[in-house]
Tab-separated table of C-alpha atoms and ligand atoms in Angstrom:
chain	number	residue	atom	x	y	z
A	1	UNK	CA	122.447	92.330	-79.387
A	2	UNK	CA	122.348	93.708	-82.899
A	3	UNK	CA	125.290	95.833	-84.029
A	4	UNK	CA	122.859	98.560	-85.111
A	5	UNK	CA	121.678	99.020	-81.527
A	6	UNK	CA	125.219	99.771	-80.367
A	7	UNK	CA	125.749	102.193	-83.246
A	8	UNK	CA	122.460	103.996	-82.639
A	9	UNK	CA	123.001	104.209	-78.890
A	10	UNK	CA	126.521	105.585	-79.356
A	11	UNK	CA	125.274	108.151	-81.820
A	12	UNK	CA	122.431	109.228	-79.617
A	13	UNK	CA	124.086	109.240	-76.200
A	14	UNK	CA	127.812	109.410	-76.941
A	15	UNK	CA	130.521	107.085	-75.644
A	16	UNK	CA	131.406	105.535	-73.324
A	17	UNK	CA	127.976	104.306	-72.309
A	18	UNK	CA	126.414	101.402	-70.483
A	19	UNK	CA	123.689	99.623	-72.410
A	20	UNK	CA	121.325	97.063	-70.858
A	21	UNK	CA	119.229	94.542	-72.721
A	22	UNK	CA	115.968	94.207	-70.774
A	23	UNK	CA	114.878	91.127	-72.709
A	24	UNK	CA	118.104	89.426	-71.731
A	25	UNK	CA	117.465	90.226	-68.062
A	26	UNK	CA	114.049	88.591	-68.389
A	27	UNK	CA	115.601	85.567	-70.058
A	28	UNK	CA	118.239	85.209	-67.359
A	29	UNK	CA	115.650	85.353	-64.618
A	30	UNK	CA	113.571	82.762	-66.425
A	31	UNK	CA	116.640	80.541	-66.612
A	32	UNK	CA	117.022	80.811	-62.836
A	33	UNK	CA	113.352	80.023	-62.305
A	34	UNK	CA	113.537	76.990	-64.594
A	35	UNK	CA	116.633	75.733	-62.831
A	36	UNK	CA	114.841	75.933	-59.495
A	37	UNK	CA	111.577	74.444	-60.707
A	38	UNK	CA	110.077	72.288	-57.959
A	39	UNK	CA	111.897	74.125	-55.163
A	40	UNK	CA	109.801	76.492	-53.083
A	41	UNK	CA	111.998	79.569	-53.461
A	42	UNK	CA	112.316	83.319	-53.788
A	43	UNK	CA	115.047	85.208	-55.598
A	44	UNK	CA	116.301	88.504	-54.190
A	45	UNK	CA	118.305	90.758	-56.472
A	46	UNK	CA	121.687	91.824	-55.070
A	47	UNK	CA	121.614	95.617	-55.452
A	48	UNK	CA	125.382	95.824	-55.198
A	49	UNK	CA	125.606	94.287	-58.659
A	50	UNK	CA	123.539	97.048	-60.199
A	51	UNK	CA	121.540	99.695	-58.414
A	52	UNK	CA	120.178	101.718	-61.287
A	53	UNK	CA	116.682	102.653	-60.039
A	54	UNK	CA	115.030	101.860	-63.355
A	55	UNK	CA	116.632	98.411	-63.483
A	56	UNK	CA	115.898	97.458	-59.898
A	57	UNK	CA	112.325	98.539	-60.444
A	58	UNK	CA	112.216	96.409	-63.582
A	59	UNK	CA	113.458	93.450	-61.533
A	60	UNK	CA	110.901	94.181	-58.819
A	61	UNK	CA	108.168	94.041	-61.435
A	62	UNK	CA	109.505	90.657	-62.572
A	63	UNK	CA	108.928	89.395	-59.040
A	64	UNK	CA	112.349	89.545	-57.404
A	65	UNK	CA	112.922	90.788	-53.883
A	66	UNK	CA	115.779	93.108	-52.899
A	67	UNK	CA	119.056	92.166	-51.235
A	68	UNK	CA	120.634	95.328	-49.828
A	69	UNK	CA	123.888	95.952	-47.995
A	70	UNK	CA	123.634	99.574	-46.957
A	71	UNK	CA	121.079	102.025	-45.706
A	72	UNK	CA	121.218	103.786	-49.057
A	73	UNK	CA	120.476	100.612	-50.987
A	74	UNK	CA	117.651	100.041	-48.529
A	75	UNK	CA	116.234	103.525	-49.113
A	76	UNK	CA	116.517	103.048	-52.864
A	77	UNK	CA	114.670	99.730	-52.651
A	78	UNK	CA	111.835	101.397	-50.752
A	79	UNK	CA	111.756	104.341	-53.132
A	80	UNK	CA	111.179	102.148	-56.175
A	81	UNK	CA	108.365	100.294	-54.454
A	82	UNK	CA	109.796	97.172	-52.792
A	83	UNK	CA	107.752	96.362	-49.719
A	84	UNK	CA	109.847	96.037	-46.555
A	85	UNK	CA	108.853	92.378	-46.331
A	86	UNK	CA	110.502	91.816	-49.741
A	87	UNK	CA	113.863	93.164	-48.580
A	88	UNK	CA	116.713	91.270	-46.996
A	89	UNK	CA	119.578	93.164	-45.384
A	90	UNK	CA	123.138	91.913	-45.587
A	91	UNK	CA	126.575	93.226	-44.748
A	92	UNK	CA	128.994	93.420	-41.867
A	93	UNK	CA	129.505	96.209	-39.363
A	94	UNK	CA	125.887	97.374	-39.317
A	95	UNK	CA	125.421	100.164	-36.774
A	96	UNK	CA	122.764	100.311	-34.067
A	97	UNK	CA	121.100	103.200	-35.892
A	98	UNK	CA	120.927	101.210	-39.101
A	99	UNK	CA	119.605	98.149	-37.292
A	100	UNK	CA	117.001	100.362	-35.639
A	101	UNK	CA	115.779	101.640	-39.009
A	102	UNK	CA	115.548	98.129	-40.415
A	103	UNK	CA	113.814	96.745	-37.339
A	104	UNK	CA	111.373	99.622	-37.008
A	105	UNK	CA	110.266	99.303	-40.600
A	106	UNK	CA	109.876	95.537	-40.174
A	107	UNK	CA	112.249	94.499	-42.910
A	108	UNK	CA	111.827	90.914	-44.182
A	109	UNK	CA	115.044	89.678	-42.621
A	110	UNK	CA	118.322	90.993	-41.271
A	111	UNK	CA	121.238	88.662	-41.883
A	112	UNK	CA	123.346	89.011	-38.781
A	113	UNK	CA	127.056	88.824	-39.427
A	114	UNK	CA	128.538	88.460	-35.936
A	115	UNK	CA	128.053	87.961	-32.230
A	116	UNK	CA	128.941	91.622	-31.771
A	117	UNK	CA	126.139	92.654	-34.102
A	118	UNK	CA	123.599	90.779	-31.982
A	119	UNK	CA	124.817	92.830	-29.038
A	120	UNK	CA	124.377	96.074	-30.983
A	121	UNK	CA	120.733	95.392	-31.722
A	122	UNK	CA	118.335	97.943	-30.285
A	123	UNK	CA	115.648	96.545	-28.059
A	124	UNK	CA	113.188	96.169	-30.912
A	125	UNK	CA	111.696	93.066	-32.363
A	126	UNK	CA	113.299	91.901	-35.598
A	127	UNK	CA	113.414	88.899	-37.854
A	128	UNK	CA	116.949	87.687	-38.257
A	129	UNK	CA	119.005	85.016	-39.948
A	130	UNK	CA	122.520	84.148	-38.882
A	131	UNK	CA	125.137	84.239	-41.596
A	132	UNK	CA	127.081	81.023	-41.392
A	133	UNK	CA	130.624	80.871	-42.686
A	134	UNK	CA	130.949	77.186	-43.611
A	135	UNK	CA	134.696	77.343	-44.337
A	136	UNK	CA	134.284	76.219	-47.928
A	137	UNK	CA	136.642	77.215	-50.701
A	138	UNK	CA	134.519	78.688	-53.507
A	139	UNK	CA	137.539	78.465	-55.834
A	140	UNK	CA	136.991	81.944	-57.148
A	141	UNK	CA	139.119	85.111	-57.058
A	142	UNK	CA	140.351	85.692	-53.458
A	143	UNK	CA	138.727	89.155	-53.359
A	144	UNK	CA	135.292	87.720	-54.028
A	145	UNK	CA	135.579	84.601	-51.941
A	146	UNK	CA	133.634	84.953	-48.699
A	147	UNK	CA	133.035	81.511	-47.216
A	148	UNK	CA	136.467	80.715	-45.827
A	149	UNK	CA	137.409	80.916	-42.158
A	150	UNK	CA	139.914	83.650	-42.969
A	151	UNK	CA	137.233	85.824	-44.637
A	152	UNK	CA	135.555	88.568	-42.658
A	153	UNK	CA	131.979	87.401	-43.227
A	154	UNK	CA	129.642	85.410	-41.041
A	155	UNK	CA	130.316	83.156	-38.067
A	156	UNK	CA	131.489	79.583	-37.707
A	157	UNK	CA	128.961	77.014	-36.569
A	158	UNK	CA	130.191	76.977	-32.974
A	159	UNK	CA	129.630	80.710	-32.704
A	160	UNK	CA	126.275	80.391	-34.467
A	161	UNK	CA	125.285	77.771	-31.953
A	162	UNK	CA	126.199	80.099	-29.075
A	163	UNK	CA	124.282	82.949	-30.702
A	164	UNK	CA	121.188	80.776	-31.009
A	165	UNK	CA	121.349	79.696	-27.380
A	166	UNK	CA	121.720	83.250	-26.146
A	167	UNK	CA	119.400	84.986	-28.562
A	168	UNK	CA	117.635	87.958	-26.939
A	169	UNK	CA	113.878	87.510	-26.851
A	170	UNK	CA	113.232	90.474	-29.166
A	171	UNK	CA	115.028	88.691	-32.005
A	172	UNK	CA	113.319	85.921	-33.910
A	173	UNK	CA	115.569	83.493	-35.727
A	174	UNK	CA	113.682	82.882	-38.957
A	175	UNK	CA	116.475	81.562	-41.129
A	176	UNK	CA	120.113	80.744	-41.724
A	177	UNK	CA	122.146	82.508	-44.349
A	178	UNK	CA	125.191	81.423	-46.262
A	179	UNK	CA	126.992	83.115	-49.160
A	180	UNK	CA	130.360	81.625	-50.005
A	181	UNK	CA	131.500	83.887	-52.825
A	182	UNK	CA	130.808	85.239	-56.249
A	183	UNK	CA	131.469	84.078	-59.819
A	184	UNK	CA	131.374	80.422	-58.770
A	185	UNK	CA	131.334	78.139	-61.788
A	186	UNK	CA	131.740	74.791	-60.086
A	187	UNK	CA	128.849	73.268	-58.148
A	188	UNK	CA	130.888	71.380	-55.581
A	189	UNK	CA	131.524	74.365	-53.242
A	190	UNK	CA	127.768	74.985	-53.196
A	191	UNK	CA	127.146	71.350	-52.335
A	192	UNK	CA	129.737	71.387	-49.557
A	193	UNK	CA	128.259	74.541	-48.062
A	194	UNK	CA	124.669	73.333	-48.217
A	195	UNK	CA	125.630	69.996	-46.686
A	196	UNK	CA	127.101	71.760	-43.666
A	197	UNK	CA	124.059	73.992	-43.389
A	198	UNK	CA	121.786	70.977	-43.405
A	199	UNK	CA	123.915	69.189	-40.783
A	200	UNK	CA	123.869	72.255	-38.594
A	201	UNK	CA	120.087	72.613	-38.818
A	202	UNK	CA	119.685	68.972	-37.820
A	203	UNK	CA	122.192	69.124	-34.982
A	204	UNK	CA	120.554	72.196	-33.553
A	205	UNK	CA	117.088	70.907	-34.306
A	206	UNK	CA	116.136	74.281	-35.751
A	207	UNK	CA	112.672	75.130	-36.877
A	208	UNK	CA	113.215	77.765	-39.582
A	209	UNK	CA	110.966	79.622	-41.991
A	210	UNK	CA	113.576	79.471	-44.754
A	211	UNK	CA	117.223	79.154	-45.558
A	212	UNK	CA	119.026	81.795	-47.570
A	213	UNK	CA	121.776	80.369	-49.770
A	214	UNK	CA	123.116	83.704	-51.029
A	215	UNK	CA	124.200	84.258	-54.601
A	216	UNK	CA	127.375	83.493	-56.481
A	217	UNK	CA	126.212	81.858	-59.698
A	218	UNK	CA	129.069	82.389	-62.141
A	219	UNK	CA	128.680	83.564	-65.728
A	220	UNK	CA	130.517	82.717	-68.920
A	221	UNK	CA	132.818	85.753	-69.183
A	222	UNK	CA	135.154	84.034	-71.608
A	223	UNK	CA	132.342	82.935	-73.912
A	224	UNK	CA	133.660	79.404	-73.943
A	225	UNK	CA	130.796	77.627	-72.188
A	226	UNK	CA	132.464	77.634	-68.763
A	227	UNK	CA	129.943	79.560	-66.682
A	228	UNK	CA	127.916	77.816	-63.994
A	229	UNK	CA	126.292	74.815	-65.608
A	230	UNK	CA	122.649	75.208	-64.621
A	231	UNK	CA	121.730	71.721	-65.835
A	232	UNK	CA	124.308	70.342	-63.468
A	233	UNK	CA	123.023	72.588	-60.698
A	234	UNK	CA	119.498	71.368	-61.333
A	235	UNK	CA	120.595	67.755	-61.267
A	236	UNK	CA	122.911	67.827	-58.247
A	237	UNK	CA	122.160	70.876	-56.129
A	238	UNK	CA	118.410	71.250	-56.495
A	239	UNK	CA	117.669	67.905	-54.759
A	240	UNK	CA	119.698	69.145	-51.790
A	241	UNK	CA	117.662	72.345	-51.756
A	242	UNK	CA	114.397	70.400	-51.796
A	243	UNK	CA	115.717	68.339	-48.969
A	244	UNK	CA	115.921	71.367	-46.677
A	245	UNK	CA	112.162	71.045	-46.402
A	246	UNK	CA	111.704	74.814	-46.070
A	247	UNK	CA	111.600	77.584	-48.697
A	248	UNK	CA	114.945	78.599	-50.131
A	249	UNK	CA	115.948	82.226	-50.631
A	250	UNK	CA	118.638	83.219	-53.109
A	251	UNK	CA	120.463	86.513	-53.557
A	252	UNK	CA	121.589	86.654	-57.136
A	253	UNK	CA	123.251	89.590	-58.832
A	254	UNK	CA	125.744	88.749	-61.531
A	255	UNK	CA	123.909	85.804	-63.070
A	256	UNK	CA	120.790	87.841	-63.667
A	257	UNK	CA	122.188	91.087	-64.937
A	258	UNK	CA	125.864	90.551	-65.839
A	259	UNK	CA	125.423	89.272	-69.399
A	260	UNK	CA	122.680	91.827	-70.099
A	261	UNK	CA	125.059	94.796	-69.843
A	262	UNK	CA	127.456	96.213	-72.455
A	263	UNK	CA	129.977	98.998	-72.264
A	264	UNK	CA	130.117	100.772	-75.594
A	265	UNK	CA	133.314	102.655	-76.213
A	266	UNK	CA	135.095	104.444	-79.019
A	267	UNK	CA	138.651	103.978	-80.217
A	268	UNK	CA	140.711	107.107	-79.732
A	269	UNK	CA	144.078	105.839	-80.962
A	270	UNK	CA	145.816	102.725	-82.130
A	271	UNK	CA	149.400	102.828	-80.945
A	272	UNK	CA	152.185	100.439	-81.814
A	273	UNK	CA	155.374	100.220	-79.777
A	274	UNK	CA	158.383	97.975	-80.269
A	275	UNK	CA	156.740	95.415	-77.999
A	276	UNK	CA	153.002	95.785	-78.288
A	277	UNK	CA	149.890	97.141	-79.878
A	278	UNK	CA	147.665	99.330	-77.769
A	279	UNK	CA	144.102	100.156	-78.640
A	280	UNK	CA	143.267	103.270	-76.648
A	281	UNK	CA	139.546	103.679	-76.002
A	282	UNK	CA	137.424	106.243	-74.204
A	283	UNK	CA	136.241	103.792	-71.532
A	284	UNK	CA	138.650	103.074	-68.712
A	285	UNK	CA	139.145	101.538	-65.300
A	286	UNK	CA	137.008	104.356	-63.890
A	287	UNK	CA	134.043	102.952	-65.863
A	288	UNK	CA	134.874	99.266	-65.417
A	289	UNK	CA	137.410	98.373	-62.764
A	290	UNK	CA	137.031	94.590	-62.847
A	291	UNK	CA	139.948	93.897	-65.247
A	292	UNK	CA	142.316	96.118	-63.235
A	293	UNK	CA	141.107	94.967	-59.834
A	294	UNK	CA	140.639	91.243	-60.319
A	295	UNK	CA	142.497	90.685	-63.543
A	296	UNK	CA	139.026	89.809	-64.800
A	297	UNK	CA	138.379	88.800	-68.375
A	298	UNK	CA	135.702	90.645	-70.333
A	299	UNK	CA	135.030	89.757	-73.902
A	300	UNK	CA	135.627	92.722	-76.240
A	301	UNK	CA	134.552	93.102	-79.819
A	302	UNK	CA	135.349	95.961	-82.159
A	303	UNK	CA	132.819	96.770	-84.798
A	304	UNK	CA	135.543	96.803	-87.439
A	305	UNK	CA	136.034	94.492	-90.366
A	306	UNK	CA	139.770	94.510	-90.513
A	307	UNK	CA	142.483	91.915	-90.069
A	308	UNK	CA	143.221	90.524	-86.620
A	309	UNK	CA	145.830	91.915	-84.248
A	310	UNK	CA	146.896	91.136	-80.722
A	311	UNK	CA	146.674	94.193	-78.507
A	312	UNK	CA	146.100	95.556	-75.038
A	313	UNK	CA	142.861	97.499	-74.919
A	314	UNK	CA	143.515	100.379	-72.570
A	315	UNK	CA	141.821	103.498	-71.288
A	316	UNK	CA	143.191	107.010	-71.077
A	317	UNK	CA	143.871	107.234	-67.351
A	318	UNK	CA	147.324	107.778	-65.936
A	319	UNK	CA	147.912	104.233	-64.720
A	320	UNK	CA	149.521	101.326	-66.470
A	321	UNK	CA	146.842	99.257	-64.759
A	322	UNK	CA	144.148	101.028	-66.751
A	323	UNK	CA	143.477	97.985	-68.880
A	324	UNK	CA	140.259	96.527	-70.232
A	325	UNK	CA	141.869	93.587	-72.034
A	326	UNK	CA	145.402	92.260	-72.175
A	327	UNK	CA	147.105	90.573	-75.121
A	328	UNK	CA	143.748	90.129	-76.776
A	329	UNK	CA	143.212	88.959	-80.335
A	330	UNK	CA	140.805	91.469	-81.846
A	331	UNK	CA	139.853	92.744	-85.253
A	332	UNK	CA	142.145	95.682	-85.896
A	333	UNK	CA	140.202	98.878	-85.214
A	334	UNK	CA	140.762	102.408	-86.488
A	335	UNK	CA	140.371	105.607	-84.553
A	336	UNK	CA	136.655	106.365	-84.333
A	337	UNK	CA	135.511	102.724	-84.463
A	338	UNK	CA	133.235	101.409	-81.755
A	339	UNK	CA	134.151	98.648	-79.353
A	340	UNK	CA	131.814	96.698	-77.110
A	341	UNK	CA	132.840	95.249	-73.760
A	342	UNK	CA	130.570	92.362	-72.786
A	343	UNK	CA	129.065	91.108	-69.535
A	344	UNK	CA	129.368	94.354	-67.628
A	345	UNK	CA	125.803	94.499	-66.294
A	346	UNK	CA	126.953	93.455	-62.828
A	347	UNK	CA	129.663	95.242	-60.824
A	348	UNK	CA	130.256	97.602	-63.739
A	349	UNK	CA	128.620	100.949	-63.138
A	350	UNK	CA	128.271	100.291	-59.390
A	351	UNK	CA	132.059	100.125	-59.046
A	352	UNK	CA	132.804	103.112	-61.259
A	353	UNK	CA	134.706	106.141	-60.002
A	354	UNK	CA	135.765	109.673	-60.820
A	355	UNK	CA	139.458	108.829	-60.955
A	356	UNK	CA	141.325	111.368	-63.087
A	357	UNK	CA	138.067	113.308	-62.886
A	358	UNK	CA	136.472	110.885	-65.278
A	359	UNK	CA	132.754	111.457	-65.491
A	360	UNK	CA	130.492	108.491	-65.129
A	361	UNK	CA	128.919	107.322	-68.389
A	362	UNK	CA	125.202	107.325	-69.078
A	363	UNK	CA	123.123	104.174	-68.712
A	364	UNK	CA	120.654	103.209	-71.403
A	365	UNK	CA	118.069	100.428	-71.457
A	366	UNK	CA	116.958	98.642	-74.613
A	367	UNK	CA	113.580	96.904	-74.557
A	368	UNK	CA	113.929	95.214	-77.938
A	369	UNK	CA	112.594	98.255	-79.758
A	370	UNK	CA	113.455	101.503	-78.077
A	371	UNK	CA	116.445	102.948	-76.301
A	372	UNK	CA	115.725	104.687	-73.045
A	373	UNK	CA	118.129	106.863	-71.110
A	374	UNK	CA	117.966	105.639	-67.522
A	375	UNK	CA	120.831	107.711	-66.136
A	376	UNK	CA	122.354	110.701	-67.823
A	377	UNK	CA	126.076	111.212	-68.209
A	378	UNK	CA	127.697	112.817	-65.191
A	379	UNK	CA	128.958	116.363	-65.603
A	380	UNK	CA	131.857	118.160	-63.968
A	381	UNK	CA	129.214	120.309	-62.277
A	382	UNK	CA	127.747	117.183	-60.650
A	383	UNK	CA	131.121	116.279	-59.250
A	384	UNK	CA	132.273	119.660	-57.996
A	385	UNK	CA	128.861	120.484	-56.559
A	386	UNK	CA	129.849	118.514	-53.479
A	387	UNK	CA	132.725	120.899	-52.874
A	388	UNK	CA	130.527	123.988	-52.850
A	389	UNK	CA	129.165	124.443	-49.373
A	390	UNK	CA	128.076	127.603	-47.637
A	391	UNK	CA	130.920	129.513	-46.055
A	392	UNK	CA	131.500	128.479	-42.491
B	1	LLP	N1	124.713	87.964	-51.279
B	1	LLP	C1	125.777	88.433	-50.605
B	1	LLP	C2	125.771	88.397	-49.158
B	1	LLP	C3	126.877	88.945	-51.319
B	1	LLP	O1	127.918	89.399	-50.641
B	1	LLP	C4	126.850	88.977	-52.727
B	1	LLP	C5	127.983	89.517	-53.481
B	1	LLP	C6	125.712	88.500	-53.387
B	1	LLP	C7	124.663	87.984	-52.618
B	1	LLP	C8	125.563	88.495	-54.879
B	1	LLP	O2	126.510	87.690	-55.473
B	1	LLP	P1	126.448	87.362	-57.050
B	1	LLP	O3	125.208	86.567	-57.302
B	1	LLP	O4	126.420	88.647	-57.786
B	1	LLP	O5	127.692	86.596	-57.282
B	1	LLP	N2	132.744	93.118	-57.213
B	1	LLP	C9	132.943	91.713	-57.433
B	1	LLP	C10	131.822	90.872	-56.854
B	1	LLP	C11	131.610	91.099	-55.386
B	1	LLP	C12	130.465	90.293	-54.845
B	1	LLP	C13	130.109	90.718	-53.471
B	1	LLP	N3	129.009	90.008	-52.893
B	1	LLP	C14	133.119	91.455	-58.925
B	1	LLP	O6	133.089	92.405	-59.699
B	1	LLP	O7	133.340	90.318	-59.323
């Protein structure tokens, strides 16, 4: 993205702000499609990564389906025009009421997370997939690893087998689902998981409409070429996918939208202590919690032409954990300079908060020519409105 775009956006909408490059989203999706060439497949976009209505609509128009994990994500998907058949529902602890809504509207598929959930189903017909937990180590951050026995998601194959044998007649098993974690950069966990899925399908002699292999494709946060190697995926994983002999569904979030998002921020102070340099910016853990929560690395660049320093880039919240980058070599900024945090398109805005009464930043889309405000900056009014209810 050109430096001028950041400068113009900051001038027009103020900082901090989220900026999305629509062309980059298109390119990322194309990369996915090229990787999967020759596999009968459909990609669903994981709303949890980014649920800005404009962006999910943009993705819908590109041909993606919707992967939702809450009734609100479901309602949003419908409101921007996804057909129910293009929606897959995930998540654990779904309530009977929620299941009823999904079943009544004939959602594409409900990925059932447990034996208990099967028992909570209303007596309505529904298309379901069982989420298998293959007990595979995705070798990613423990908080975003989901395919191990100790994780809360899905069922082991013995339980899945029992569920299949005792499936109530109103439920139609149309697929199997498996999502082992997020930000996976090594293909071997995928291969292990898909091998066990394939074995299970053969052992049970299942006749499925599709298999859903979840998401998890990792991106190159460190800008050192170590994201998921799609050439490798194409070479080693794609033949396994073809071998399933049925269409393959994917639920991708981060890979599609992560690198297309930027957090533009302004330097408020450069502080030097006996031990460290701190660059204090107006974005914080309330805008982007990934560094504080997962110790995640996000590339940061200051639009300054000065000498290099090593510094912690921090926000202005009252927490020592309010860090965007630690011990980072950066070009030395001055107060007022702009900084850009990279790869924040996924799990950025969706995980933001009002901590310290921070107000959520605006979101802006760039189509290669024009900037478009797709969510305005939150105001204090917006936040306190929830506390004003009629006297009771
Ligand atoms: N499908 C299921 C069932 C999922 O749980 C997830 C992500 C996805 C698909 C999409 O995964 P992706 O393609 O984006 O890796 N907040 C964390 C990530 C949590 C991911 C949760 N599930 C982070 O900021 O790294």
